[in-house]
Amino acid sequence: MNAWTGRGKVRARLIEGGVEITIDGITTQARYYKPLVYEFFRKEFQLRPRYGEFEVELIMEYVGETPTLDLDNLAKALLDALKGHVFVDDSQIARLLCERRVGERDRISVRAVKREA
């Protein structure tokens, strides 16, 4: 695996077949994440989008009270932000797994991997 890139709330690294992204902190506003991740890819982690089917895993980890952030809204915002950077269009998502769980810190992790034929 490659080293992490990013100095702020968003970090990413290339993994076999795709990319892994982490975002520190959680807000109840899903729309906050789209421009944050989009700007990160535009300025710090430029990728050429790939064609084909993808599998995406999204995990929201939290400490303390369960956040009121809807996972489906968060997934939509993050997939929109990845569009044009990781994959060409979010219609390429063949498998999407979203999970909310207690963790060591407030963080969102996304893994997008090209699906094997």
PDB file of C-alpha atoms in Angstrom:
ATOM      1  CA  MET A   1       0.000   0.000   0.000  1.00  0.00           C
ATOM      2  CA  ASN A   2       1.080   3.544  -0.660  1.00  0.00           C
ATOM      3  CA  ALA A   3       1.632   6.316   1.861  1.00  0.00           C
ATOM      4  CA  TRP A   4      -1.200   8.620   2.877  1.00  0.00           C
ATOM      5  CA  THR A   5      -1.494  11.997   1.144  1.00  0.00           C
ATOM      6  CA  GLY A   6      -3.168  14.982   2.791  1.00  0.00           C
ATOM      7  CA  ARG A   7      -2.474  17.511   5.505  1.00  0.00           C
ATOM      8  CA  GLY A   8      -5.954  18.502   6.641  1.00  0.00           C
ATOM      9  CA  LYS A   9      -9.146  16.661   7.486  1.00  0.00           C
ATOM     10  CA  VAL A  10      -8.997  14.532   4.322  1.00  0.00           C
ATOM     11  CA  ARG A  11      -6.316  11.959   3.535  1.00  0.00           C
ATOM     12  CA  ALA A  12      -6.104   9.356   0.797  1.00  0.00           C
ATOM     13  CA  ARG A  13      -3.869   6.618  -0.526  1.00  0.00           C
ATOM     14  CA  LEU A  14      -3.834   4.273  -3.456  1.00  0.00           C
ATOM     15  CA  ILE A  15      -4.600   0.656  -2.655  1.00  0.00           C
ATOM     16  CA  GLU A  16      -4.678  -2.373  -4.907  1.00  0.00           C
ATOM     17  CA  GLY A  17      -7.433  -1.751  -7.440  1.00  0.00           C
ATOM     18  CA  GLY A  18      -8.554   1.601  -6.072  1.00  0.00           C
ATOM     19  CA  VAL A  19      -8.312   4.240  -3.407  1.00  0.00           C
ATOM     20  CA  GLU A  20      -8.900   4.622   0.333  1.00  0.00           C
ATOM     21  CA  ILE A  21     -10.007   7.942   1.834  1.00  0.00           C
ATOM     22  CA  THR A  22     -10.406   9.033   5.455  1.00  0.00           C
ATOM     23  CA  ILE A  23     -12.125  12.157   6.709  1.00  0.00           C
ATOM     24  CA  ASP A  24     -11.584  13.246  10.306  1.00  0.00           C
ATOM     25  CA  GLY A  25     -14.585  14.548  12.217  1.00  0.00           C
ATOM     26  CA  ILE A  26     -18.321  14.148  11.781  1.00  0.00           C
ATOM     27  CA  THR A  27     -20.948  16.803  11.159  1.00  0.00           C
ATOM     28  CA  THR A  28     -24.677  16.254  10.838  1.00  0.00           C
ATOM     29  CA  GLN A  29     -24.663  18.045   7.474  1.00  0.00           C
ATOM     30  CA  ALA A  30     -23.906  15.485   4.727  1.00  0.00           C
ATOM     31  CA  ARG A  31     -23.560  18.287   2.166  1.00  0.00           C
ATOM     32  CA  TYR A  32     -20.453  19.527   4.036  1.00  0.00           C
ATOM     33  CA  TYR A  33     -18.438  16.526   2.823  1.00  0.00           C
ATOM     34  CA  LYS A  34     -18.980  16.874  -0.921  1.00  0.00           C
ATOM     35  CA  PRO A  35     -17.013  20.127  -1.438  1.00  0.00           C
ATOM     36  CA  LEU A  36     -14.408  19.086   1.138  1.00  0.00           C
ATOM     37  CA  VAL A  37     -13.582  15.817  -0.646  1.00  0.00           C
ATOM     38  CA  TYR A  38     -13.983  17.325  -4.121  1.00  0.00           C
ATOM     39  CA  GLU A  39     -11.434  20.068  -3.344  1.00  0.00           C
ATOM     40  CA  PHE A  40      -9.027  17.544  -1.848  1.00  0.00           C
ATOM     41  CA  PHE A  41      -9.058  15.505  -5.056  1.00  0.00           C
ATOM     42  CA  ARG A  42      -8.815  18.618  -7.204  1.00  0.00           C
ATOM     43  CA  LYS A  43      -5.858  20.132  -5.324  1.00  0.00           C
ATOM     44  CA  GLU A  44      -3.959  17.400  -3.458  1.00  0.00           C
ATOM     45  CA  PHE A  45      -4.722  13.938  -4.850  1.00  0.00           C
ATOM     46  CA  GLN A  46      -5.342  14.031  -8.560  1.00  0.00           C
ATOM     47  CA  LEU A  47      -6.456  10.793 -10.146  1.00  0.00           C
ATOM     48  CA  ARG A  48      -7.645   9.821 -13.574  1.00  0.00           C
ATOM     49  CA  PRO A  49     -11.177   8.387 -13.247  1.00  0.00           C
ATOM     50  CA  ARG A  50     -11.567   4.769 -14.284  1.00  0.00           C
ATOM     51  CA  TYR A  51     -14.298   2.933 -16.137  1.00  0.00           C
ATOM     52  CA  GLY A  52     -15.804  -0.377 -15.065  1.00  0.00           C
ATOM     53  CA  GLU A  53     -17.714  -1.482 -12.010  1.00  0.00           C
ATOM     54  CA  PHE A  54     -16.679  -0.504  -8.479  1.00  0.00           C
ATOM     55  CA  GLU A  55     -17.275  -1.767  -4.980  1.00  0.00           C
ATOM     56  CA  VAL A  56     -17.465   0.959  -2.346  1.00  0.00           C
ATOM     57  CA  GLU A  57     -17.311   0.527   1.418  1.00  0.00           C
ATOM     58  CA  LEU A  58     -18.203   3.501   3.620  1.00  0.00           C
ATOM     59  CA  ILE A  59     -17.707   3.324   7.379  1.00  0.00           C
ATOM     60  CA  MET A  60     -18.651   6.091   9.807  1.00  0.00           C
ATOM     61  CA  GLU A  61     -16.916   5.689  13.171  1.00  0.00           C
ATOM     62  CA  TYR A  62     -18.006   7.789  16.118  1.00  0.00           C
ATOM     63  CA  VAL A  63     -17.230   8.330  19.794  1.00  0.00           C
ATOM     64  CA  GLY A  64     -20.006   8.981  22.305  1.00  0.00           C
ATOM     65  CA  GLU A  65     -23.585   9.567  21.217  1.00  0.00           C
ATOM     66  CA  THR A  66     -24.787   8.085  17.918  1.00  0.00           C
ATOM     67  CA  PRO A  67     -24.683  10.874  15.304  1.00  0.00           C
ATOM     68  CA  THR A  68     -27.958  11.929  13.683  1.00  0.00           C
ATOM     69  CA  LEU A  69     -26.324  11.977  10.241  1.00  0.00           C
ATOM     70  CA  ASP A  70     -28.209   9.773   7.776  1.00  0.00           C
ATOM     71  CA  LEU A  71     -25.887   7.216   6.164  1.00  0.00           C
ATOM     72  CA  ASP A  72     -27.754   7.294   2.851  1.00  0.00           C
ATOM     73  CA  ASN A  73     -27.276  11.069   2.555  1.00  0.00           C
ATOM     74  CA  LEU A  74     -23.621  10.755   3.506  1.00  0.00           C
ATOM     75  CA  ALA A  75     -23.070   8.021   0.906  1.00  0.00           C
ATOM     76  CA  LYS A  76     -24.706  10.115  -1.821  1.00  0.00           C
ATOM     77  CA  ALA A  77     -22.604  13.188  -0.983  1.00  0.00           C
ATOM     78  CA  LEU A  78     -19.349  11.215  -0.937  1.00  0.00           C
ATOM     79  CA  LEU A  79     -20.115   9.283  -4.132  1.00  0.00           C
ATOM     80  CA  ASP A  80     -20.877  12.584  -5.865  1.00  0.00           C
ATOM     81  CA  ALA A  81     -17.541  13.958  -4.645  1.00  0.00           C
ATOM     82  CA  LEU A  82     -15.649  10.902  -5.942  1.00  0.00           C
ATOM     83  CA  LYS A  83     -17.337  11.100  -9.350  1.00  0.00           C
ATOM     84  CA  GLY A  84     -14.887  12.347 -11.957  1.00  0.00           C
ATOM     85  CA  HIS A  85     -11.901  11.485  -9.759  1.00  0.00           C
ATOM     86  CA  VAL A  86     -12.094   7.797  -8.811  1.00  0.00           C
ATOM     87  CA  PHE A  87     -14.764   6.669 -11.273  1.00  0.00           C
ATOM     88  CA  VAL A  88     -16.412   8.419 -14.202  1.00  0.00           C
ATOM     89  CA  ASP A  89     -19.977   8.206 -12.891  1.00  0.00           C
ATOM     90  CA  ASP A  90     -21.594   6.835  -9.739  1.00  0.00           C
ATOM     91  CA  SER A  91     -23.726   4.537 -11.898  1.00  0.00           C
ATOM     92  CA  GLN A  92     -20.552   2.379 -11.974  1.00  0.00           C
ATOM     93  CA  ILE A  93     -21.115   1.397  -8.339  1.00  0.00           C
ATOM     94  CA  ALA A  94     -22.074  -2.292  -8.405  1.00  0.00           C
ATOM     95  CA  ARG A  95     -21.814  -2.835  -4.651  1.00  0.00           C
ATOM     96  CA  LEU A  96     -22.183  -0.312  -1.837  1.00  0.00           C
ATOM     97  CA  LEU A  97     -21.727  -1.157   1.838  1.00  0.00           C
ATOM     98  CA  CYS A  98     -22.450   1.527   4.452  1.00  0.00           C
ATOM     99  CA  GLU A  99     -21.911   1.043   8.157  1.00  0.00           C
ATOM    100  CA  ARG A 100     -22.034   3.179  11.302  1.00  0.00           C
ATOM    101  CA  ARG A 101     -20.131   1.918  14.329  1.00  0.00           C
ATOM    102  CA  VAL A 102     -18.447   2.979  17.544  1.00  0.00           C
ATOM    103  CA  GLY A 103     -14.758   3.718  16.972  1.00  0.00           C
ATOM    104  CA  GLU A 104     -11.689   5.286  18.531  1.00  0.00           C
ATOM    105  CA  ARG A 105     -12.368   8.687  16.901  1.00  0.00           C
ATOM    106  CA  ASP A 106     -14.936  10.497  14.800  1.00  0.00           C
ATOM    107  CA  ARG A 107     -13.996   9.517  11.271  1.00  0.00           C
ATOM    108  CA  ILE A 108     -15.376   8.452   7.916  1.00  0.00           C
ATOM    109  CA  SER A 109     -13.506   5.899   5.821  1.00  0.00           C
ATOM    110  CA  VAL A 110     -14.232   5.148   2.178  1.00  0.00           C
ATOM    111  CA  ARG A 111     -12.697   2.386   0.069  1.00  0.00           C
ATOM    112  CA  ALA A 112     -13.479   2.337  -3.646  1.00  0.00           C
ATOM    113  CA  VAL A 113     -12.082  -0.665  -5.514  1.00  0.00           C
ATOM    114  CA  LYS A 114     -12.530  -1.651  -9.132  1.00  0.00           C
ATOM    115  CA  ARG A 115     -14.575  -4.838  -9.300  1.00  0.00           C
ATOM    116  CA  GLU A 116     -12.914  -7.875 -10.843  1.00  0.00           C
ATOM    117  CA  ALA A 117     -14.505  -9.124 -14.054  1.00  0.00           C
TER     118      ALA A 117
END
